[in-house]
Short mmCIF file of C-alpha atoms and ligand atoms in Angstrom, two decimals:
data_model
loop_
_atom_site.label_atom_id
_atom_site.label_comp_id
_atom_site.label_asym_id
_atom_site.label_seq_id
_atom_site.Cartn_x
_atom_site.Cartn_y
_atom_site.Cartn_z
CA MET A 6 109.14 171.93 47.79
CA THR A 7 108.11 168.78 49.64
CA ASP A 8 107.45 168.33 53.36
CA VAL A 9 110.47 166.04 53.64
CA ASP A 10 113.06 164.69 51.24
CA VAL A 11 112.37 161.08 52.10
CA VAL A 12 109.61 159.07 53.73
CA VAL A 13 110.88 155.79 55.18
CA VAL A 14 108.26 153.12 55.79
CA GLY A 15 109.21 150.84 58.70
CA ALA A 16 111.57 151.08 61.65
CA GLY A 17 113.13 147.65 61.67
CA PHE A 18 116.83 147.24 60.96
CA ALA A 19 116.38 148.52 57.38
CA GLY A 20 114.35 151.60 58.29
CA MET A 21 116.56 152.52 61.22
CA TYR A 22 119.79 152.44 59.26
CA MET A 23 118.14 154.22 56.31
CA LEU A 24 117.04 157.03 58.60
CA HIS A 25 120.48 157.34 60.13
CA LYS A 26 122.14 157.33 56.71
CA LEU A 27 119.80 159.96 55.28
CA ARG A 28 120.41 162.32 58.17
CA LYS A 29 124.17 161.92 57.83
CA LEU A 30 123.90 162.74 54.14
CA GLY A 31 121.89 165.87 54.92
CA PHE A 32 118.45 164.74 53.74
CA THR A 33 115.33 165.38 55.79
CA ALA A 34 113.40 162.22 56.53
CA GLN A 35 110.31 160.97 58.31
CA ALA A 36 109.82 157.33 59.21
CA PHE A 37 106.53 155.62 60.05
CA GLU A 38 106.23 152.39 62.00
CA VAL A 39 103.16 150.28 62.83
CA GLY A 40 104.63 148.98 66.09
CA ASP A 41 105.09 151.18 69.12
CA GLY A 42 108.80 150.43 69.18
CA VAL A 43 111.73 149.81 66.86
CA GLY A 44 113.03 146.42 65.70
CA GLY A 45 110.56 145.26 63.03
CA THR A 46 110.69 141.46 62.89
CA TRP A 47 112.33 141.52 66.32
CA TYR A 48 109.60 143.69 67.71
CA TRP A 49 106.75 141.44 66.56
CA ASN A 50 108.17 137.92 66.89
CA ARG A 51 108.14 137.60 70.69
CA TYR A 52 107.05 133.97 70.79
CA PRO A 53 108.85 131.76 73.31
CA GLY A 54 112.22 130.62 72.00
CA ALA A 55 112.45 133.27 69.25
CA ARG A 56 116.07 133.56 68.26
CA CYS A 57 118.06 134.56 65.23
CA ASP A 58 119.46 131.73 63.10
CA VAL A 59 122.52 133.80 62.18
CA GLU A 60 125.18 134.09 64.89
CA SER A 61 124.99 137.24 66.98
CA MET A 62 128.54 138.48 66.26
CA GLU A 63 127.47 138.58 62.60
CA TYR A 64 123.82 139.60 62.92
CA SER A 65 124.50 143.21 63.81
CA TYR A 66 125.32 146.48 62.08
CA ASN A 67 128.88 147.24 61.07
CA PHE A 68 128.41 150.84 59.89
CA ASP A 69 129.79 152.28 63.11
CA GLU A 70 132.94 150.88 64.69
CA ASP A 71 132.13 152.25 68.16
CA LEU A 72 128.69 150.66 68.04
CA GLN A 73 130.03 147.22 67.21
CA GLN A 74 132.76 147.50 69.81
CA GLU A 75 130.52 148.62 72.66
CA TRP A 76 127.62 146.19 72.21
CA GLU A 77 127.97 142.91 74.12
CA TRP A 78 126.21 139.82 72.76
CA THR A 79 125.85 137.10 75.35
CA GLU A 80 125.03 133.96 73.34
CA ARG A 81 126.06 132.35 70.07
CA TYR A 82 122.51 132.96 68.77
CA ALA A 83 120.81 136.02 70.23
CA THR A 84 117.31 135.79 71.68
CA GLN A 85 114.50 138.09 70.55
CA PRO A 86 114.69 140.18 73.77
CA GLU A 87 118.42 140.73 73.27
CA ILE A 88 118.02 141.71 69.61
CA GLU A 89 115.15 144.03 70.48
CA ALA A 90 117.34 145.59 73.21
CA TYR A 91 120.06 146.07 70.60
CA ALA A 92 117.60 147.78 68.25
CA ASN A 93 116.57 150.10 71.08
CA HIS A 94 120.21 150.79 71.90
CA VAL A 95 120.84 151.80 68.28
CA ALA A 96 117.73 154.01 68.26
CA ASP A 97 118.89 155.76 71.45
CA ARG A 98 122.50 156.05 70.45
CA PHE A 99 121.70 157.75 67.14
CA ASP A 100 118.64 159.58 68.46
CA LEU A 101 116.45 158.01 65.79
CA ARG A 102 113.09 158.21 67.57
CA THR A 103 112.68 161.93 66.96
CA ASP A 104 112.02 161.21 63.28
CA ILE A 105 109.95 158.05 63.70
CA THR A 106 106.20 158.20 64.11
CA PHE A 107 105.17 155.01 65.91
CA SER A 108 101.84 153.16 66.04
CA THR A 109 101.11 154.46 62.56
CA ARG A 110 100.50 152.52 59.37
CA VAL A 111 101.25 154.03 55.97
CA THR A 112 98.13 153.43 53.93
CA SER A 113 98.98 154.96 50.56
CA ALA A 114 101.84 156.38 48.52
CA THR A 115 100.92 158.12 45.29
CA PHE A 116 103.29 159.55 42.70
CA ASP A 117 102.31 162.93 41.26
CA ASP A 118 103.40 163.05 37.60
CA ASP A 119 103.24 166.85 37.43
CA THR A 120 105.48 167.60 40.39
CA SER A 121 107.45 164.33 40.40
CA THR A 122 106.83 163.94 44.11
CA TRP A 123 105.19 161.35 46.33
CA ARG A 124 102.18 161.94 48.54
CA VAL A 125 102.04 159.63 51.54
CA THR A 126 99.09 159.09 53.88
CA THR A 127 98.70 157.11 57.11
CA ASP A 128 95.91 155.60 59.18
CA ARG A 129 96.45 158.35 61.76
CA GLY A 130 95.70 161.17 59.34
CA ASP A 131 99.24 162.12 58.28
CA ASP A 132 99.33 163.45 54.74
CA LEU A 133 102.72 164.59 53.51
CA THR A 134 104.79 164.99 50.38
CA ALA A 135 108.28 163.65 49.76
CA THR A 136 110.71 163.45 46.87
CA PHE A 137 111.59 159.83 47.67
CA VAL A 138 109.92 156.92 49.41
CA VAL A 139 111.94 154.05 50.84
CA MET A 140 110.01 150.90 51.65
CA ALA A 141 111.77 149.29 54.62
CA THR A 142 108.74 147.12 55.22
CA GLY A 143 110.49 143.81 55.86
CA CYS A 144 110.31 140.44 54.16
CA LEU A 145 108.54 138.56 56.92
CA SER A 146 106.23 141.11 58.46
CA SER A 147 102.78 140.37 57.09
CA ALA A 148 101.39 137.50 59.19
CA ASN A 149 99.72 134.62 57.35
CA LEU A 150 96.65 133.58 59.33
CA PRO A 151 95.07 130.65 57.49
CA GLU A 152 91.41 130.86 56.54
CA ILE A 153 90.29 127.79 58.43
CA ALA A 154 86.50 127.47 58.76
CA GLY A 155 85.27 128.38 62.22
CA ARG A 156 88.47 130.16 63.23
CA GLU A 157 86.57 132.99 64.86
CA SER A 158 84.35 130.61 66.80
CA PHE A 159 87.14 129.31 69.06
CA GLU A 160 86.41 130.32 72.64
CA GLY A 161 89.97 130.32 73.98
CA PRO A 162 92.85 132.63 73.14
CA THR A 163 94.62 132.35 69.77
CA HIS A 164 98.05 133.79 69.00
CA HIS A 165 100.11 134.10 65.82
CA THR A 166 103.84 133.73 66.46
CA GLY A 167 104.54 136.85 64.42
CA ARG A 168 102.07 138.96 66.43
CA TRP A 169 102.90 137.74 69.90
CA PRO A 170 101.48 139.76 72.83
CA GLN A 171 103.94 142.07 74.58
CA GLU A 172 102.94 140.75 78.00
CA GLY A 173 103.72 137.14 77.00
CA VAL A 174 101.48 134.09 77.26
CA ASP A 175 101.03 131.82 80.26
CA PHE A 176 100.73 128.19 79.17
CA THR A 177 100.55 126.76 82.70
CA GLY A 178 97.97 123.99 82.96
CA LYS A 179 96.75 124.63 79.40
CA ARG A 180 96.03 122.21 76.58
CA VAL A 181 97.76 123.92 73.68
CA ALA A 182 97.56 123.38 69.91
CA VAL A 183 100.33 124.57 67.60
CA ILE A 184 99.46 124.71 63.89
CA GLY A 185 102.53 124.76 61.65
CA THR A 186 106.02 123.27 61.90
CA GLY A 187 108.23 125.93 60.31
CA SER A 188 111.12 127.72 61.96
CA SER A 189 108.93 129.64 64.44
CA ALA A 190 107.14 126.48 65.58
CA ILE A 191 110.41 124.56 65.82
CA GLN A 192 111.79 127.22 68.17
CA ALA A 193 108.60 127.62 70.22
CA ILE A 194 107.44 124.00 70.60
CA PRO A 195 110.17 122.76 73.02
CA ILE A 196 109.50 125.68 75.37
CA ILE A 197 105.71 125.54 75.17
CA ALA A 198 105.86 121.78 75.82
CA GLU A 199 107.79 122.35 79.05
CA GLN A 200 105.26 124.88 80.32
CA CYS A 201 101.85 123.60 79.23
CA HIS A 202 99.72 120.71 80.39
CA ASP A 203 99.76 119.07 77.00
CA LEU A 204 100.64 120.06 73.48
CA THR A 205 99.22 118.90 70.16
CA VAL A 206 101.27 119.80 67.11
CA PHE A 207 99.45 119.92 63.76
CA GLN A 208 101.98 119.24 61.02
CA ARG A 209 101.27 119.63 57.31
CA THR A 210 104.86 119.33 56.10
CA ALA A 211 107.78 118.10 58.17
CA ASN A 212 110.79 120.39 58.20
CA TYR A 213 114.51 119.82 58.50
CA ALA A 214 116.20 121.25 61.58
CA VAL A 215 119.87 121.15 62.46
CA PRO A 216 121.02 121.64 66.05
CA ALA A 217 121.88 125.21 67.01
CA ARG A 218 124.48 124.17 69.59
CA ASN A 219 123.71 127.46 71.21
CA ALA A 220 125.92 128.43 74.15
CA PRO A 221 127.06 131.50 76.05
CA LEU A 222 129.66 133.41 74.06
CA ASP A 223 133.19 132.95 75.23
CA ALA A 224 135.00 136.16 76.25
CA ASP A 225 138.10 135.19 74.24
CA TYR A 226 136.01 134.59 71.13
CA ILE A 227 134.34 137.98 71.50
CA SER A 228 137.61 139.82 71.93
CA ASP A 229 139.18 137.88 69.07
CA ILE A 230 136.36 138.96 66.73
CA LYS A 231 136.28 142.51 68.04
CA SER A 232 139.99 142.97 67.57
CA THR A 233 139.53 142.32 63.86
CA TYR A 234 135.89 143.26 63.35
CA PRO A 235 136.34 145.07 60.00
CA GLU A 236 138.28 142.13 58.53
CA PHE A 237 135.75 139.66 59.94
CA ARG A 238 132.89 141.60 58.32
CA GLU A 239 134.71 141.76 54.99
CA ALA A 240 135.34 138.02 55.05
CA ASN A 241 131.65 137.37 55.78
CA LYS A 242 130.55 139.62 52.94
CA LEU A 243 132.44 137.35 50.55
CA MET A 244 130.69 134.21 51.79
CA ILE A 245 127.88 132.87 49.63
CA ALA A 246 125.16 133.97 52.07
CA ALA A 247 127.15 136.76 53.75
CA PHE A 248 127.86 134.89 56.97
CA GLY A 249 129.98 132.07 58.32
CA SER A 250 133.56 132.90 57.39
CA ARG A 251 134.67 131.19 60.63
CA ILE A 252 132.77 127.97 59.94
CA PRO A 253 135.31 125.27 59.03
CA ALA A 254 135.56 125.22 55.23
CA GLY A 255 133.68 122.45 53.44
CA THR A 256 135.18 120.40 50.65
CA ASP A 257 135.37 121.77 47.11
CA LYS A 258 133.72 118.56 45.91
CA GLY A 259 130.23 117.37 45.15
CA VAL A 260 128.34 115.08 47.54
CA LEU A 261 128.65 112.13 45.15
CA GLU A 262 132.29 112.78 44.30
CA VAL A 263 133.51 111.50 47.65
CA SER A 264 133.39 108.12 49.35
CA GLU A 265 130.56 107.31 51.73
CA GLU A 266 133.04 107.52 54.59
CA GLU A 267 134.24 110.99 53.63
CA ARG A 268 130.67 112.19 53.06
CA LEU A 269 129.57 111.09 56.50
CA ALA A 270 132.66 112.63 58.09
CA VAL A 271 131.98 116.01 56.48
CA LEU A 272 128.29 115.95 57.41
CA GLU A 273 129.01 114.75 60.93
CA GLU A 274 131.51 117.54 61.51
CA ARG A 275 129.04 120.17 60.38
CA TRP A 276 126.24 118.58 62.38
CA ARG A 277 128.45 118.82 65.47
CA HIS A 278 129.26 122.45 64.68
CA GLY A 279 125.53 123.23 64.32
CA GLY A 280 123.66 125.98 62.52
CA LEU A 281 122.88 127.00 58.97
CA GLY A 282 126.39 126.24 57.73
CA PHE A 283 125.36 122.57 57.68
CA LEU A 284 124.45 122.71 53.99
CA GLY A 285 127.80 124.20 52.99
CA GLY A 286 129.88 121.05 53.37
CA PHE A 287 129.67 120.27 49.66
CA VAL A 288 129.38 122.47 46.61
CA ASP A 289 126.29 120.92 45.07
CA ALA A 290 123.78 120.07 47.80
CA MET A 291 121.33 122.64 46.42
CA LEU A 292 121.99 121.80 42.77
CA PHE A 293 121.37 118.10 42.19
CA PRO A 294 118.53 115.96 43.60
CA GLU A 295 120.76 112.89 44.10
CA ALA A 296 123.34 114.94 46.00
CA ASN A 297 120.67 116.62 48.08
CA GLU A 298 119.02 113.29 48.90
CA LYS A 299 122.23 111.99 50.50
CA VAL A 300 122.36 115.02 52.80
CA ALA A 301 118.62 114.76 53.51
CA GLU A 302 118.92 111.09 54.43
CA PHE A 303 121.72 111.93 56.87
CA VAL A 304 119.35 114.28 58.70
CA ARG A 305 116.45 111.81 58.58
CA ASP A 306 118.73 109.26 60.23
CA LYS A 307 119.54 111.77 62.96
CA ILE A 308 115.81 112.28 63.55
CA ARG A 309 115.24 108.52 63.71
CA GLY A 310 118.09 108.34 66.22
CA VAL A 311 116.45 110.87 68.53
CA VAL A 312 112.73 110.14 68.38
CA ASN A 313 111.77 106.99 70.32
CA ASP A 314 108.51 106.14 68.56
CA PRO A 315 109.39 104.94 65.03
CA GLU A 316 106.03 106.09 63.62
CA VAL A 317 106.46 109.58 65.02
CA ALA A 318 110.05 109.64 63.77
CA GLU A 319 108.90 108.80 60.24
CA LEU A 320 106.28 111.55 60.39
CA LEU A 321 108.92 114.04 61.50
CA ALA A 322 111.37 112.95 58.79
CA PRO A 323 110.88 115.42 55.92
CA GLN A 324 110.59 114.12 52.39
CA GLN A 325 111.21 117.27 50.35
CA VAL A 326 114.58 118.59 49.21
CA ILE A 327 116.64 119.73 52.20
CA GLY A 328 117.22 123.49 52.06
CA CYS A 329 114.34 124.07 49.66
CA LYS A 330 112.44 125.56 52.55
CA ARG A 331 114.75 127.56 54.75
CA LEU A 332 116.66 125.18 56.97
CA CYS A 333 115.60 125.47 60.62
CA VAL A 334 117.99 125.69 63.54
CA ASP A 335 116.69 124.01 66.69
CA THR A 336 117.32 123.32 70.33
CA GLY A 337 115.67 120.09 71.44
CA TYR A 338 112.88 120.09 68.83
CA TYR A 339 112.88 116.42 67.89
CA GLU A 340 113.53 115.38 71.50
CA THR A 341 110.32 117.18 72.49
CA PHE A 342 108.29 114.48 70.72
CA ASN A 343 109.56 111.94 73.27
CA ARG A 344 107.68 113.80 76.01
CA GLU A 345 104.53 112.20 77.36
CA ASN A 346 102.57 115.45 77.05
CA VAL A 347 103.27 116.01 73.34
CA GLN A 348 101.46 114.47 70.38
CA LEU A 349 101.98 114.98 66.66
CA VAL A 350 99.03 115.08 64.25
CA ASP A 351 99.57 114.53 60.54
CA ILE A 352 97.22 117.00 58.88
CA ASN A 353 98.62 116.12 55.51
CA LYS A 354 96.89 112.75 55.85
CA ALA A 355 93.89 113.97 57.84
CA PRO A 356 93.48 117.70 57.14
CA ILE A 357 91.93 120.18 59.53
CA GLN A 358 88.24 120.54 58.67
CA ARG A 359 87.36 123.36 60.99
CA ILE A 360 88.07 125.08 64.24
CA THR A 361 85.29 124.59 66.77
CA PRO A 362 84.51 126.59 69.93
CA THR A 363 86.50 124.01 71.93
CA GLY A 364 89.25 122.88 69.61
CA ILE A 365 90.30 121.55 66.25
CA GLN A 366 88.37 119.12 64.10
CA THR A 367 90.31 117.11 61.52
CA VAL A 368 88.67 114.77 59.04
CA ASP A 369 89.05 111.85 61.40
CA ARG A 370 88.73 113.21 64.96
CA SER A 371 88.50 116.25 67.16
CA TYR A 372 91.07 117.65 69.58
CA ASP A 373 89.92 119.72 72.56
CA VAL A 374 92.35 122.49 73.44
CA ASP A 375 92.38 125.67 75.56
CA MET A 376 94.63 127.73 73.29
CA ILE A 377 95.71 127.78 69.64
CA VAL A 378 99.10 129.01 68.45
CA PHE A 379 99.27 129.76 64.74
CA ALA A 380 102.90 129.27 63.69
CA THR A 381 101.77 129.61 60.09
CA GLY A 382 104.32 132.05 58.74
CA PHE A 383 104.02 135.12 56.59
CA ASP A 384 102.87 136.55 53.31
CA ALA A 385 106.56 136.91 52.64
CA MET A 386 108.49 139.43 50.53
CA THR A 387 105.49 141.20 48.98
CA GLY A 388 102.76 141.06 51.66
CA ALA A 389 103.72 144.20 53.55
CA LEU A 390 104.46 146.18 50.36
CA LEU A 391 101.17 145.30 48.72
CA SER A 392 99.16 146.06 51.84
CA ILE A 393 99.96 149.72 51.04
CA ASP A 394 98.09 151.32 48.15
CA ILE A 395 101.11 152.30 46.05
CA LYS A 396 100.46 154.16 42.80
CA GLY A 397 103.22 155.17 40.40
CA ARG A 398 103.35 156.99 37.08
CA GLY A 399 99.94 157.50 35.47
CA GLY A 400 98.22 156.13 38.58
CA GLU A 401 99.46 152.57 37.94
CA ALA A 402 98.98 150.43 41.05
CA LEU A 403 101.87 148.28 42.28
CA ARG A 404 99.28 145.57 43.04
CA GLU A 405 98.42 145.55 39.32
CA ALA A 406 102.02 145.76 38.14
CA TRP A 407 102.82 142.74 40.32
CA ALA A 408 99.61 140.78 39.68
CA ALA A 409 101.65 138.00 38.06
CA GLY A 410 104.35 138.18 40.74
CA PRO A 411 106.88 140.83 41.72
CA ARG A 412 109.23 142.30 39.09
CA THR A 413 112.04 144.58 40.18
CA TYR A 414 115.45 145.76 39.15
CA LEU A 415 118.01 144.45 41.68
CA GLY A 416 115.18 144.15 44.21
CA LEU A 417 115.59 147.90 44.66
CA GLY A 418 113.32 149.64 42.17
CA VAL A 419 110.33 149.07 39.90
CA VAL A 420 109.62 150.38 36.40
CA GLY A 421 106.90 153.04 36.57
CA PHE A 422 107.54 153.84 40.23
CA PRO A 423 110.13 156.64 40.16
CA ASN A 424 112.05 157.55 43.32
CA LEU A 425 110.61 154.56 45.15
CA PHE A 426 113.09 152.11 46.65
CA THR A 427 112.53 148.70 48.24
CA ILE A 428 115.16 147.56 50.73
CA SER A 429 115.93 143.84 50.36
CA GLY A 430 112.95 143.61 48.01
CA PRO A 431 111.90 140.64 45.89
CA GLY A 432 114.60 139.75 43.40
CA SER A 433 117.46 140.68 45.72
CA PRO A 434 119.64 138.33 47.81
CA SER A 435 117.60 139.31 50.86
CA VAL A 436 116.38 136.34 52.93
CA LEU A 437 118.86 133.93 51.34
CA THR A 438 121.60 135.88 53.10
CA ASN A 439 122.47 137.40 56.44
CA MET A 440 119.73 140.04 56.28
CA ILE A 441 121.65 142.75 58.08
CA VAL A 442 124.45 142.62 55.53
CA SER A 443 122.00 142.80 52.62
CA ILE A 444 120.06 145.60 54.29
CA GLN A 445 123.21 147.64 54.79
CA GLN A 446 124.27 147.11 51.20
CA HIS A 447 120.91 148.37 49.93
CA VAL A 448 120.84 151.33 52.30
CA ASP A 449 124.35 152.34 51.29
CA TRP A 450 123.40 152.00 47.62
CA ILE A 451 120.29 154.15 48.07
CA GLY A 452 122.33 156.74 49.99
CA ASP A 453 124.88 156.93 47.17
CA CYS A 454 122.11 157.12 44.59
CA LEU A 455 120.26 159.97 46.31
CA THR A 456 123.50 161.88 46.76
CA TYR A 457 124.25 161.49 43.05
CA LEU A 458 120.78 162.72 42.09
CA ARG A 459 121.10 165.74 44.37
CA ASP A 460 124.62 166.61 43.21
CA ASN A 461 123.62 166.34 39.57
CA ASP A 462 120.22 167.99 39.78
CA VAL A 463 118.37 164.91 38.61
CA ALA A 464 114.69 164.94 39.58
CA THR A 465 113.79 161.26 39.27
CA ILE A 466 115.29 157.81 38.85
CA GLU A 467 113.63 154.51 37.93
CA PRO A 468 114.73 151.30 36.25
CA THR A 469 114.39 151.00 32.49
CA GLN A 470 112.13 148.26 31.19
CA PRO A 471 114.95 146.24 29.54
CA ALA A 472 117.07 146.45 32.70
CA GLN A 473 114.22 145.15 34.84
CA ASP A 474 113.29 142.41 32.35
CA GLU A 475 116.89 141.25 32.11
CA TRP A 476 117.27 141.23 35.89
CA VAL A 477 114.09 139.18 36.43
CA GLU A 478 115.19 136.76 33.73
CA TYR A 479 118.64 136.49 35.30
CA VAL A 480 117.25 135.76 38.77
CA ASN A 481 114.89 133.13 37.36
CA ALA A 482 117.69 131.54 35.35
CA ILE A 483 119.92 131.24 38.41
CA ALA A 484 117.04 129.91 40.52
CA SER A 485 116.25 127.31 37.86
CA PHE A 486 119.75 125.84 38.24
CA THR A 487 119.00 125.19 41.90
CA LEU A 488 116.57 123.01 43.83
CA PHE A 489 114.83 126.03 45.41
CA PRO A 490 111.79 125.92 43.09
CA SER A 491 111.15 122.23 43.91
CA CYS A 492 108.84 122.67 46.92
CA ASN A 493 106.04 124.90 48.20
CA SER A 494 108.12 127.42 50.14
CA TRP A 495 107.49 131.05 51.05
CA TYR A 496 110.44 131.94 48.78
CA LEU A 497 107.93 131.18 46.00
CA GLY A 498 104.85 132.58 47.71
CA ALA A 499 103.52 129.02 47.60
CA ASN A 500 102.51 129.08 51.28
CA VAL A 501 99.74 131.63 50.68
CA PRO A 502 96.67 130.34 48.84
CA GLY A 503 96.10 132.21 45.57
CA LYS A 504 99.52 133.91 45.50
CA THR A 505 101.34 133.69 42.17
CA ARG A 506 104.20 131.21 42.31
CA VAL A 507 107.41 133.10 41.49
CA PHE A 508 110.88 132.68 42.97
CA MET A 509 111.19 135.97 44.84
P1 NA7 B 12 107.05 129.17 57.76
O1 NA7 B 12 108.43 128.69 57.63
O2 NA7 B 12 106.35 129.67 56.55
O3 NA7 B 12 106.20 127.98 58.40
C1 NA7 B 12 104.81 128.02 58.47
C2 NA7 B 12 104.28 126.68 58.89
O4 NA7 B 12 102.86 126.75 58.97
C3 NA7 B 12 104.60 125.57 57.90
O5 NA7 B 12 104.82 124.40 58.62
C4 NA7 B 12 103.32 125.49 57.08
O6 NA7 B 12 103.10 124.24 56.49
C5 NA7 B 12 102.29 125.75 58.15
N1 NA7 B 12 101.03 126.23 57.60
C6 NA7 B 12 100.82 127.36 56.88
N2 NA7 B 12 99.52 127.47 56.56
C7 NA7 B 12 98.91 126.38 57.07
C8 NA7 B 12 97.57 125.91 57.06
N3 NA7 B 12 96.61 126.59 56.44
N4 NA7 B 12 97.29 124.76 57.70
C9 NA7 B 12 98.27 124.08 58.31
N5 NA7 B 12 99.56 124.45 58.35
C10 NA7 B 12 99.87 125.60 57.74
O7 NA7 B 12 106.94 130.33 58.84
P2 NA7 B 12 107.81 130.54 60.17
O8 NA7 B 12 107.21 131.67 60.91
O9 NA7 B 12 107.98 129.28 60.89
O10 NA7 B 12 109.22 130.94 59.63
C11 NA7 B 12 109.40 131.99 58.70
C12 NA7 B 12 110.84 132.37 58.61
O11 NA7 B 12 111.16 133.13 59.78
C13 NA7 B 12 111.83 131.27 58.63
O12 NA7 B 12 112.06 130.70 57.39
C14 NA7 B 12 113.07 131.91 59.19
O13 NA7 B 12 113.71 132.62 58.17
C15 NA7 B 12 112.51 132.91 60.15
P3 NA7 B 12 103.59 123.96 54.97
O14 NA7 B 12 105.08 123.82 55.07
O15 NA7 B 12 103.19 125.17 54.15
O16 NA7 B 12 102.89 122.73 54.55
#
C-alpha cells in the first residue's frame, strides 16, 4: 500500500489537468510545485511583454465545456497576467490546491524493485511512496543563466526573464542591458526601451520575428468560436501544429513551384495576418534550403524596410534557416531599434569577455549599465527532469540513461523506469505544437493507461527496448527530412554548453 496512487511533479497546465483527471478517475494524487502558485511557465515568465504566441481562443483547456464557455479572453494573444489568472481560475474551479504542495521542489524519485513502487522526496522533507509518478515538469522551466566570467561581481540588479520578480522591475531612469535576442527578449525589449533611460541589447544570433497584429478580441468572433467550440477544437487538432484552423489556408505548392508574384502575394497575406501561421503558406518551407531562403529573404526585406540605420538592419537580419529556431511573434521589436535610447551590440563579432561591477566588457569595449536582464532561455526539454535525482530499475539513474541525449517511447515513458510518465517529454510533438493540446493528449493517454492497469490488475508498465529504439529512430528520421537540425536551437539542446546535441 502506497501513500498515494500518483505523485504529480509540477502544477503548470500539465500538472493541473493531470491532477484533475486522476481525481475524476478515482486515483489519489499529490502534486508538488516549486512556485507558490499554479501556472508553471506562466507563473515564472513575468517579464514585461510576456505573451503567448498561440492565440488565446486556442491556448486554453477544452476538457470541460462549461470552463471554455465561461472564461473570457480579452486579446488575440493573451498576456502573462491573463494566462496566470486563467490558471488560478481553473485551480479554484476544480479545487485543485488542496492536493498541491507549493514552494516545494521534488529532489528525488526512486523505484523500489521489490515493491514496484516509487519513493519520492522533496526539499521540504516530504518522503512518500506512490505507485506512479507523472513528471509534469515543463519543457521551458529550467532557466539557462550563462556562465559569463564575473557575473556575480555586478553591483546592480540582474534578472532572468524566466525567473522574473513577482513585484515587477522599475526601469525608470536606468541604463539597462539585455543579453539575448530570443522570443522573451523580443517581447520584452520594446517595453523596456519605453521605460528605461537607455537600453543596450547584446545579440549573439539575430532572430526572425513576424508581427503579432495583436488586438482586443471582437465580441462577434468570441461568440462565433464559442458557439462551435468542440468543432473548432477538433479542426485545430488536425492542423500540423494543433492550432490555426481559422488561418486562411496556404497553397498546396512548394515555394519554388509558384511565380515570384504569387510567392510574394502569399507571404504578404500571411505577414498581414500575423503570427506563427506565417510559415504555413507553402508546403516545403521547412524542408528545402532554397525554398526556406526565399521566405527568409522576404522577412529580411521587411526588417530592412523598418529599421532606419542600414547597418543595424543588417545586424538584425537573421542568416540562419527561418523556423529552425522557433519563430518569434513581435509587437514593435524592429521599430525599437530606431529609438535614440537603444543600441545593438553584435557579440558574435565582439564577444562578451566578462561582467564587471559596473557593466559588460566585450572584447573591444565596455558598456556601463545599472541593470542586466538575462533573456538567455532555458535548459529546455530535459533540464527540469534531470534536475531531479530519478532512479529506475536496479538503481539506474535517468541522468546516466540520457547521458547521450534523451531516449523515450512517444515522449511518455522510458525503458527501465516503470510507472513513470513524462508529459510532453522529449520525443513527443510538445513544443512544436500548441502545448495545451499536446498536454491534454498526454494526460488523457496516461489516464486511460492507468485505468487499464487498475482494471486488469497490472502492477507496472514501461516501454520495451525495441519500441523505444524504433520510436527514437523514427523521430530522428522525420527530423532529418526537415531543416530543424540546421542551427543551434534549444530543440537540439545546442543553446546549453556541453549538452548533447539531439533533436528532442
Ligand atoms: P531562447 O529562444 O533560447 O533565446 C535565448 C537567447 O539568449 C538567444 O538569443 C541566445 O543566443 C541568447 N544566449 C543564450 N546564451 C547566451 C550567452 N551565453 N551569451 C549571449 N547570448 C546568449 O529563449 P527565450 O526565453 O527567448 O525563448 C524560449 C521559448 O519561450 C521560445 O522559443 C518560445 O517558445 C517561448 P543564441 O541564439 O543561442 O546565439
